[in-house]
Coordinates of C-alpha atoms in Angstrom, one line a residue:
S24 CA -31.7 -20.6 55.5
R25 CA -28.1 -21.2 56.5
V26 CA -26.3 -24.3 57.6
V27 CA -25.8 -24.2 61.4
L28 CA -24.0 -27.5 61.7
Q29 CA -22.2 -29.7 59.2
L30 CA -20.4 -32.9 60.2
P31 CA -18.7 -34.5 57.2
R32 CA -16.9 -37.1 59.2
V33 CA -17.3 -38.3 62.8
V34 CA -15.3 -41.2 64.2
A35 CA -16.2 -42.7 67.6
S36 CA -13.6 -45.0 69.1
I37 CA -14.3 -47.4 71.9
S38 CA -12.3 -49.7 74.1
P39 CA -13.4 -52.5 76.5
W40 CA -12.8 -50.1 79.4
S41 CA -14.8 -47.3 77.7
V42 CA -17.7 -49.7 77.1
L43 CA -17.8 -50.7 80.7
Q44 CA -17.7 -47.0 81.7
G45 CA -20.6 -46.2 79.3
S46 CA -18.4 -43.7 77.4
L47 CA -16.3 -43.5 74.2
Q48 CA -12.5 -43.7 74.1
Q49 CA -12.3 -40.8 71.7
L50 CA -14.8 -38.7 69.6
L51 CA -13.1 -37.2 66.5
I52 CA -14.9 -34.7 64.3
D53 CA -13.2 -33.9 61.1
Q54 CA -13.9 -30.6 59.2
P55 CA -17.1 -29.5 60.9
V56 CA -18.8 -26.3 60.1
L57 CA -20.4 -24.7 63.2
D58 CA -22.6 -21.6 63.5
V59 CA -22.4 -19.7 66.8
R60 CA -24.8 -16.8 67.4
R61 CA -25.7 -14.4 70.2
D62 CA -29.1 -13.0 69.5
A63 CA -30.3 -9.4 70.1
Q64 CA -31.5 -10.4 73.6
G65 CA -28.0 -11.8 74.5
Q66 CA -29.0 -15.4 74.4
W67 CA -26.3 -17.8 72.9
W68 CA -27.1 -20.3 70.1
I69 CA -24.8 -23.1 69.1
A70 CA -25.6 -25.2 66.0
G71 CA -29.1 -23.8 66.0
M72 CA -29.8 -24.8 69.6
R73 CA -30.3 -22.3 72.4
L74 CA -28.0 -22.7 75.4
Q75 CA -30.1 -23.3 78.5
S76 CA -29.3 -21.3 81.6
D77 CA -31.0 -23.7 84.0
D78 CA -29.3 -26.3 86.2
D79 CA -29.7 -29.3 83.8
T80 CA -26.1 -30.4 83.2
T81 CA -27.0 -33.8 81.5
A82 CA -25.4 -32.9 78.2
S83 CA -22.3 -31.3 79.7
D84 CA -21.9 -34.1 82.2
W85 CA -21.8 -36.6 79.3
F86 CA -19.4 -34.4 77.3
F87 CA -17.0 -33.8 80.1
S88 CA -16.9 -37.5 81.0
Q89 CA -15.6 -38.5 77.6
P90 CA -11.9 -39.2 77.8
E91 CA -10.9 -37.4 74.6
F92 CA -12.8 -35.0 72.2
V93 CA -11.0 -33.8 69.1
I94 CA -12.0 -31.4 66.3
Q95 CA -9.7 -30.9 63.4
G96 CA -10.0 -28.7 60.3
G97 CA -13.1 -27.0 61.6
Q98 CA -14.8 -23.7 60.6
V99 CA -16.7 -21.5 63.0
Q100 CA -19.1 -18.8 61.8
W101 CA -19.8 -16.3 64.7
R102 CA -22.7 -13.9 64.4
D103 CA -23.2 -11.3 67.2
E104 CA -26.6 -9.8 66.7
W105 CA -26.5 -8.3 70.3
R106 CA -23.5 -6.2 69.4
H107 CA -23.9 -5.8 65.5
G108 CA -27.6 -6.3 64.7
V109 CA -29.2 -9.0 62.7
N110 CA -27.5 -8.0 59.4
G111 CA -24.1 -7.4 61.0
P112 CA -20.8 -9.0 60.0
V113 CA -19.9 -12.6 60.5
L114 CA -16.6 -13.6 62.0
Q115 CA -15.1 -16.6 60.3
L116 CA -12.5 -18.8 62.2
Q117 CA -10.7 -21.3 59.9
D118 CA -8.7 -24.4 60.6
V119 CA -10.2 -24.7 64.1
R120 CA -8.5 -27.5 66.2
V121 CA -9.9 -28.5 69.6
I122 CA -8.5 -31.1 71.9
L123 CA -10.2 -31.8 75.2
R124 CA -9.0 -34.5 77.5
N125 CA -11.0 -35.4 80.6
R126 CA -9.5 -37.7 83.3
W127 CA -11.5 -38.1 86.4
H128 CA -11.8 -34.5 87.7
W129 CA -9.0 -33.0 85.5
H130 CA -9.7 -31.3 82.2
D131 CA -7.0 -30.3 79.7
M132 CA -8.0 -28.2 76.7
Q133 CA -6.4 -26.7 73.7
I134 CA -8.1 -24.6 71.0
D135 CA -6.3 -23.2 68.0
A136 CA -8.0 -21.2 65.2
T137 CA -7.0 -18.9 62.4
P138 CA -8.9 -15.6 62.3
P139 CA -9.3 -13.3 59.3
T140 CA -5.9 -11.7 58.4
E141 CA -7.1 -8.3 59.5
F142 CA -7.4 -9.6 63.1
G143 CA -3.9 -11.0 63.4
Q144 CA -2.3 -14.4 63.3
R145 CA -3.4 -17.8 64.4
L146 CA -4.6 -17.8 68.0
S147 CA -4.2 -20.4 70.7
L148 CA -6.1 -21.0 74.0
R149 CA -4.8 -23.6 76.4
G150 CA -6.2 -24.5 79.8
Q151 CA -5.8 -27.0 82.7
F152 CA -8.7 -27.2 85.1
S153 CA -9.7 -29.3 88.0
Q154 CA -12.9 -29.7 89.9
T155 CA -14.1 -31.0 93.3
P156 CA -15.0 -34.7 93.1
L157 CA -18.3 -33.9 94.7
H158 CA -19.5 -31.8 91.8
R159 CA -21.0 -33.1 88.6
R160 CA -18.6 -33.0 85.6
G161 CA -20.9 -30.6 83.8
D162 CA -20.6 -28.0 86.5
W163 CA -17.8 -26.2 84.7
Q164 CA -18.5 -22.9 86.4
D165 CA -17.0 -24.4 89.6
W166 CA -13.8 -25.5 88.0
S167 CA -10.5 -24.0 89.0
G168 CA -7.3 -23.8 87.0
Q169 CA -5.3 -21.7 84.6
A170 CA -5.9 -20.6 81.0
F171 CA -3.4 -19.1 78.6
L172 CA -4.3 -17.1 75.5
D173 CA -1.8 -16.4 72.7
L174 CA -2.9 -13.7 70.3
P175 CA 0.2 -12.9 68.2
H176 CA 0.1 -9.6 66.3
V177 CA -3.6 -9.0 67.2
D178 CA -5.3 -5.8 66.0
L179 CA -7.1 -4.5 69.1
A180 CA -9.4 -2.2 67.1
N181 CA -10.8 -5.2 65.2
L182 CA -10.9 -7.4 68.3
R183 CA -12.9 -4.8 70.3
Q184 CA -15.7 -5.2 67.7
W185 CA -16.2 -8.8 68.9
V186 CA -14.9 -8.9 72.5
Q187 CA -15.8 -6.7 75.4
M188 CA -12.5 -5.3 76.8
E189 CA -12.0 -3.3 80.0
K190 CA -10.4 0.1 79.6
N191 CA -7.4 -0.8 81.8
A192 CA -7.0 -4.3 80.5
T193 CA -3.6 -5.2 79.1
L194 CA -2.7 -8.0 76.7
D195 CA 0.9 -9.3 77.1

């Protein structure tokens, strides 16, 4: 058996306004270990829980209504059984840092992580998204916005083992 989620330190901050709103002011998770897996049938599992593909957005509605969500010093273990088989390699991302800020129908995100040295240097993903006020906050598929990915000195041969890339795709 393997650890699929480890949360050594979780800090939830509240304010009078957040209490009235039924939310937290900030949720900080320090040094978590998270297992992410895609099984042989292509189904995604996060922390041992299968991601549902139905229309129930209750958990994501709550998550995207929190003003600030922060992960610092995290570790992600990614297993892709669909691509590599059950006994395939595990991709380890170290020093994972995530900041997600949600204000009304605006969502700002930053994700930084250090891959193994054979993949390249520390990567960074940033995004700013908005959604129509009539949609539930968890309906992230309907968001619009921009995302920027910085992959300095990436080794494309190693990256292709983990990410589907189009033949004509370019990385600037």
